[in-house]
Short mmCIF file of C-alpha atoms and ligand atoms in Angstrom, two decimals:
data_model
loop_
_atom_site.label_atom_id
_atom_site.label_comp_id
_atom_site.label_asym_id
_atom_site.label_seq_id
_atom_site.Cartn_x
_atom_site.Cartn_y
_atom_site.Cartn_z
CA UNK A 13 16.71 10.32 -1.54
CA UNK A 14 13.16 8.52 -0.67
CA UNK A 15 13.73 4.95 0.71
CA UNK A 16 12.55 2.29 -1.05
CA UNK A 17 9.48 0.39 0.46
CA UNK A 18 8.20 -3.10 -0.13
CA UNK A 19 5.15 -3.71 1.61
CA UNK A 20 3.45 -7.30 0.89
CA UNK A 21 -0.38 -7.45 1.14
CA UNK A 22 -1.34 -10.86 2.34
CA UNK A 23 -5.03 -10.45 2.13
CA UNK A 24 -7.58 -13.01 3.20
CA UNK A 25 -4.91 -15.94 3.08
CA UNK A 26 -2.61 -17.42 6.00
CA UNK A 27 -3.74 -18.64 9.46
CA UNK A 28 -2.31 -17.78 12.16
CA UNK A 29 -0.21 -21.02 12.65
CA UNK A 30 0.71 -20.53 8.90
CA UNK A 31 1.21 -17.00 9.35
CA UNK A 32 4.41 -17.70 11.98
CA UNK A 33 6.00 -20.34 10.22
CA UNK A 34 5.65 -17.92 6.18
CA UNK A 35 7.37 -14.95 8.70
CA UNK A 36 10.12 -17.73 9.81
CA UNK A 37 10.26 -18.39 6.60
CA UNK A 38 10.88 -15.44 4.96
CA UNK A 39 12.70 -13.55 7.96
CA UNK A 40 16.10 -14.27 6.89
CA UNK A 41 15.18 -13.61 3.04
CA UNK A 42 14.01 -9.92 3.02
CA UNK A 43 17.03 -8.66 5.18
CA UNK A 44 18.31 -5.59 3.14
CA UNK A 45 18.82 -2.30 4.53
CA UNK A 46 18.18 -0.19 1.60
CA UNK A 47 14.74 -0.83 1.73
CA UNK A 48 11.84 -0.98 4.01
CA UNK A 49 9.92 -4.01 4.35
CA UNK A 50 6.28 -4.07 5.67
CA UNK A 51 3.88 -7.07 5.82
CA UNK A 52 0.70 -6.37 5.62
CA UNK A 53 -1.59 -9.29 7.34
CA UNK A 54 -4.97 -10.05 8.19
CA UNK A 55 -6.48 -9.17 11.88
CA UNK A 56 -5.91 -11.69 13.56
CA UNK A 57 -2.35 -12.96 12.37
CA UNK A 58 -1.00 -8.92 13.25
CA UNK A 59 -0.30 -10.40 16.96
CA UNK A 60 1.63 -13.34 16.37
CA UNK A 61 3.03 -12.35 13.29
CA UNK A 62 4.48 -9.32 15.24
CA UNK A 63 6.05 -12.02 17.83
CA UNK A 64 7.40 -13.96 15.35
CA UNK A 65 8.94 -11.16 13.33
CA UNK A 66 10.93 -9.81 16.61
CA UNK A 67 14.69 -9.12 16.13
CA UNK A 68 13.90 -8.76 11.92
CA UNK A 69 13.64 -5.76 9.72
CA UNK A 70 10.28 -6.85 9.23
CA UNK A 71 7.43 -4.11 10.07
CA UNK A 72 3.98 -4.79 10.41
CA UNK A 73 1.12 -3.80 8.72
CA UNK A 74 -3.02 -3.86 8.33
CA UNK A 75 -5.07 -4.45 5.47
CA UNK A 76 -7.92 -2.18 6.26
CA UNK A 77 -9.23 -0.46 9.55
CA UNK A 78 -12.40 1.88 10.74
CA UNK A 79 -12.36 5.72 10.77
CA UNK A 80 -13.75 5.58 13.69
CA UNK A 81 -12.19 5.49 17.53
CA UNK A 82 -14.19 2.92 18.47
CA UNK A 83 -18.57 1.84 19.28
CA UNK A 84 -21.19 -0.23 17.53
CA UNK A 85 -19.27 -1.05 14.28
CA UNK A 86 -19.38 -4.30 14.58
CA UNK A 87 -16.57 -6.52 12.93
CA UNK A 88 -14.37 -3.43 12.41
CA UNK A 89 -10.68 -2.70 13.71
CA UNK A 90 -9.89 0.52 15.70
CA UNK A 91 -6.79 2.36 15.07
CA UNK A 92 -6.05 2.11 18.52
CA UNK A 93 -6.15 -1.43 18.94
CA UNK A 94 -3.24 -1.29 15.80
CA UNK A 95 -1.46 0.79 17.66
CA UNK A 96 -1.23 -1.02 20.95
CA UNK A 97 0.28 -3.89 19.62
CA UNK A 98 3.37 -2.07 17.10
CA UNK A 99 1.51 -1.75 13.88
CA UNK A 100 2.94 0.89 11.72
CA UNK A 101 1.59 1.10 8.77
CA UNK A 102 -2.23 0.39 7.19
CA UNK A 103 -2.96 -0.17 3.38
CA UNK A 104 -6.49 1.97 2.78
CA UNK A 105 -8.71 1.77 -0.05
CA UNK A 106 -7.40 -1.23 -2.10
CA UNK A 107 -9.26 -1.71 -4.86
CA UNK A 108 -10.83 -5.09 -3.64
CA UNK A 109 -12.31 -3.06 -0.42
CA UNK A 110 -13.90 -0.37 -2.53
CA UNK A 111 -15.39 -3.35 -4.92
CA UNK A 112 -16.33 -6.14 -2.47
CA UNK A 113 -16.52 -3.65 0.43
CA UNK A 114 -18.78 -0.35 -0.81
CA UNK A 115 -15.82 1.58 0.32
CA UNK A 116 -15.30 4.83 -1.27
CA UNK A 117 -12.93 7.90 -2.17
CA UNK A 118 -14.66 9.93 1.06
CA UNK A 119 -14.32 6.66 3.04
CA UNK A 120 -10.52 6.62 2.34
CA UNK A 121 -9.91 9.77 3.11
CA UNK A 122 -11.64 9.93 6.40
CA UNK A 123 -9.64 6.50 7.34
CA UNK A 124 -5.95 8.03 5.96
CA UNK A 125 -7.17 11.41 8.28
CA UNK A 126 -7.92 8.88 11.14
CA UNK A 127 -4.49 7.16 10.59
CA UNK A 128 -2.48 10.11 10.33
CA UNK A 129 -4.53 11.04 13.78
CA UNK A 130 -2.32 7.96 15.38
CA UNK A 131 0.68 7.88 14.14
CA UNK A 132 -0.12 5.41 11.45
CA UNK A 133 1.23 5.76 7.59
CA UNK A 134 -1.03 4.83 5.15
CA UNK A 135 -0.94 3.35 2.26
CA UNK A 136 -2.77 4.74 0.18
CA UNK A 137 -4.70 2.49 -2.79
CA UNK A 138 -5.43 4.11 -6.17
CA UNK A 139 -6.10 2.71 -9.85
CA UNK A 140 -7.70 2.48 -13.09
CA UNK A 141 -10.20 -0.46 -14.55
CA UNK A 142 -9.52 -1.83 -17.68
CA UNK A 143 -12.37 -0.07 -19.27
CA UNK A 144 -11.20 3.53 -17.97
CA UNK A 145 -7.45 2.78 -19.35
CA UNK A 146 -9.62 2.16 -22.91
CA UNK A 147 -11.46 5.51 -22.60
CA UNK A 148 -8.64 7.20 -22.22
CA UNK A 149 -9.65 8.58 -18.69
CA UNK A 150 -6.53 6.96 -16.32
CA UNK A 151 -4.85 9.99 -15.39
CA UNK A 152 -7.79 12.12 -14.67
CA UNK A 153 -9.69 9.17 -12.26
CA UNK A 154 -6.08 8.83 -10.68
CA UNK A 155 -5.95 12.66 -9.95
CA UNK A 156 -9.60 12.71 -8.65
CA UNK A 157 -8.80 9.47 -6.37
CA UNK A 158 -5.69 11.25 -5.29
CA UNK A 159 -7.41 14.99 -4.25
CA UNK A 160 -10.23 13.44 -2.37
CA UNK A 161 -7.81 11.17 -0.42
CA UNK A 162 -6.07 13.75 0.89
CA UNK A 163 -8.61 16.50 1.48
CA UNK A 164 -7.36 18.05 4.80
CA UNK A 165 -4.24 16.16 5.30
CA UNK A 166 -1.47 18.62 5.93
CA UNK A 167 1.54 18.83 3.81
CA UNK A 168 3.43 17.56 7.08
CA UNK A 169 1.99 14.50 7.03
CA UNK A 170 1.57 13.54 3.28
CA UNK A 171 5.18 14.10 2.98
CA UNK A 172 4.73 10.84 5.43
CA UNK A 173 2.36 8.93 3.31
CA UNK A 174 2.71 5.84 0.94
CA UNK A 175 0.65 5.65 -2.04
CA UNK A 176 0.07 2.37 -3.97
CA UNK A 177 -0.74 2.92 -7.53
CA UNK A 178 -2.41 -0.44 -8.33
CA UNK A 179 -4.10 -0.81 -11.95
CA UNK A 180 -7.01 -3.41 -11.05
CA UNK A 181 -6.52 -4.68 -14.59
CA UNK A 182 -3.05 -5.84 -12.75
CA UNK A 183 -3.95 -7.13 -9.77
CA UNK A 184 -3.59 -10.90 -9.11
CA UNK A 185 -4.12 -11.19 -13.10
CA UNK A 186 -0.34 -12.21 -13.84
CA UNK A 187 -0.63 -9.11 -16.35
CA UNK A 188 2.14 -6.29 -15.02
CA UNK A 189 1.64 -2.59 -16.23
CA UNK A 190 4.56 -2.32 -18.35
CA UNK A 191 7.39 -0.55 -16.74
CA UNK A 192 6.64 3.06 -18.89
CA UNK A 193 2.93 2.58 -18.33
CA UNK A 194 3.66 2.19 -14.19
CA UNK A 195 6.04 5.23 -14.22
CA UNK A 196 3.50 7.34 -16.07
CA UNK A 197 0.74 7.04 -13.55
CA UNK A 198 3.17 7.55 -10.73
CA UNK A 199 4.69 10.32 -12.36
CA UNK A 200 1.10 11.96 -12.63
CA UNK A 201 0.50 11.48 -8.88
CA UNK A 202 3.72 13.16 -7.90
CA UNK A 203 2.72 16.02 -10.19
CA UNK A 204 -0.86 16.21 -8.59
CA UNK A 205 0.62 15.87 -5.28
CA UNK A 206 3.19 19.14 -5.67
CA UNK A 207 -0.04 20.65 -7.30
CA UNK A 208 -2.42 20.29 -4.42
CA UNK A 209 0.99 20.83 -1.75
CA UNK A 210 4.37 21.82 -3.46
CA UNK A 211 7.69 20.33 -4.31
CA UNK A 212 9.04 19.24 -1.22
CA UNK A 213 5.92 17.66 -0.05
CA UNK A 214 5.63 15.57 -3.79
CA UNK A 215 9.83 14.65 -3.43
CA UNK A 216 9.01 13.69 0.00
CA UNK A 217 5.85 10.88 -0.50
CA UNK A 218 6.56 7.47 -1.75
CA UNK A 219 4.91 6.05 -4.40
CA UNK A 220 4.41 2.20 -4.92
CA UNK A 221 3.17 0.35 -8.04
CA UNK A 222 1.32 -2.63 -7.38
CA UNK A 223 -0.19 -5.46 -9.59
CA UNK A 224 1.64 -8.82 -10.35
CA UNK A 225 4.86 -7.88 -9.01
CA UNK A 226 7.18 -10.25 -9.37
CA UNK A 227 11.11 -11.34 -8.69
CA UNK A 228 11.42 -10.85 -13.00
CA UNK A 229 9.76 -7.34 -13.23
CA UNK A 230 10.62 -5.83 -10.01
CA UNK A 231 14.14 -4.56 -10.91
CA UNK A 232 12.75 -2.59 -13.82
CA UNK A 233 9.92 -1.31 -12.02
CA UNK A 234 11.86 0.12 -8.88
CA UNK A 235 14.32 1.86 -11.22
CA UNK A 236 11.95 4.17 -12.52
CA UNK A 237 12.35 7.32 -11.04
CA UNK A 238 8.99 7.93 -9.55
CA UNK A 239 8.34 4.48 -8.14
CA UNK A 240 9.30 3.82 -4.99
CA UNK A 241 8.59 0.19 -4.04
CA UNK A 242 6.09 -2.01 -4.40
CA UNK A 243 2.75 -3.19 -2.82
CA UNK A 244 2.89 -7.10 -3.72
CA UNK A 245 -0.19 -9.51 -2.77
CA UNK A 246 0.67 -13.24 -4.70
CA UNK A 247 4.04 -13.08 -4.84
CA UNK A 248 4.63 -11.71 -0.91
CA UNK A 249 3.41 -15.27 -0.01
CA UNK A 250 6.33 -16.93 -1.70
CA UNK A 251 10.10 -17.31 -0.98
CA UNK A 252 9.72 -15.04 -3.74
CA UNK A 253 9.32 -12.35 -1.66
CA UNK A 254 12.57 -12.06 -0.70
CA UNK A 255 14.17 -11.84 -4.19
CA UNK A 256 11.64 -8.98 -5.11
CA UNK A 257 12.66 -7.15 -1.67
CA UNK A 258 16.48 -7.67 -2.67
CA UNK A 259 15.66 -6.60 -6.67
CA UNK A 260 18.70 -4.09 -5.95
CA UNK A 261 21.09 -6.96 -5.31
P1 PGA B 21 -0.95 -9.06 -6.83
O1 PGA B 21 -1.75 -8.12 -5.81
O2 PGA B 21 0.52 -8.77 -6.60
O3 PGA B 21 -1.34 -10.45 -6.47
O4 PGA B 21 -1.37 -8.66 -8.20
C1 PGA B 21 -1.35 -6.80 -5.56
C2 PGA B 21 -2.31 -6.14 -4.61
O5 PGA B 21 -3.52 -6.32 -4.75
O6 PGA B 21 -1.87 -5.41 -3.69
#
């Protein structure tokens, strides 16, 4: 049985200050065991927001990072330096970094290699544009995002990984994939993942949809057999938070 996991993405909101007192917030709202529960936070809010989550379920997670150990990259985030200080997990290749940011499917993979290299999970971003769910084309840019990511990752660790199917049609837009739309996508990327590894490997990985989640269409959404949380941006920045981490309750 995978374990459900709820990551939220923050993104560029929340200063530090207003970082502690969302986490203090929040802390006693997103208890439940069933599930795990990852924020996700800018740079500079990882330290404190680490502090302040202390004695919580709460784990702690990065928006973005470099592939790189470290140098003349200037403005970027080691892996290391997310390591020293107890982050876990590290959302790569949202859809916003690979349109504002020039990132692409070879960057992502060579950041989820570099993650894997330190004992970070990754969460893996993926999705279709509005115009490429017209043409018809979702499922095979969704399989071609998927194989490049994880060119050279073992089976061992993407039986670790997360991967966030996010439609960017979805995202922030108030407009959810409906529930058979969500499932059919993540159903696909289990399939390509037992195709490029095998069946343990694709029963093993979890699979998120993200895109509008909210406390209304979460329920639906997690009972679908091949989704297995959520990655939630708006919404994670709400009490609501804790309603769509308890959606089982
Ligand atoms: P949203 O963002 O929940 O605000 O749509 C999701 C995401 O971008 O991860």
């Amino acid at each position: 049985m995978r374990k459900k996991i709820i990551a939220g993405n923050w993104k560029m909101n929340m200063t530090p200050s207003k970082a502690v007192a969302l986490v203090n917030e929040l802390k006693p709202l997103v208890a439940n065991d069933d599930v795990d529960v990852v924020f996700c936070v800018p740079a500079i809010d990882i330290i404190p927001v680490i502090e302040a989550a202390k004695g919580s379920n709460i784990q702690v997670g990065a928006e973005n990072m470099y592939f790189e150990e470290k140098g003349a990259y200037t403005g970027e985030i080691a892996p290391d330096m997310l390591t020293e200080v107890g982050v876990k997990y590290v959302i790569i290749g949202h859809s916003e970094r690979r349109e504002y940011f020039a990132e692409t499917d070879e960057t992502v993979n060579k950041k989820v290699l570099k993650a894997f290299e330190h004992g970070l999970t990754p969460i893996i971003c993926c999705g279709e544009s509005l115009t490429q769910r017209e043409q018809g084309i979702t499922l095979d840019w969704i399989r071609m995002q998927i194989k490049i990511a994880f060119l050279n990752v073992t089976a061992e660790q993407a039986a670790q990984a997360v991967i966030a199917y996010e439609p960017i049609w979805a995202i922030g837009t108030g407009k959810v994939a409906t529930t058979e739309q969500a499932q059919e996508v993540c159903g696909a990327i289990r399939a390509c993942i037992a195709e490029i590894y095998d069946e343990a490997t694709a029963a093993a990985i979890r699979i998120q949809y993200g895109g509008s989640v909210s406390a209304s269409s979460a329920p639906e959404l997690f009972a679908q057999p091949d989704i297995d949380g959520g990655l939630v941006g708006g919404a994670s920045l709400k009490v609501d938070f804790g309603k769509i981490v308890n959606y089982n309750k």
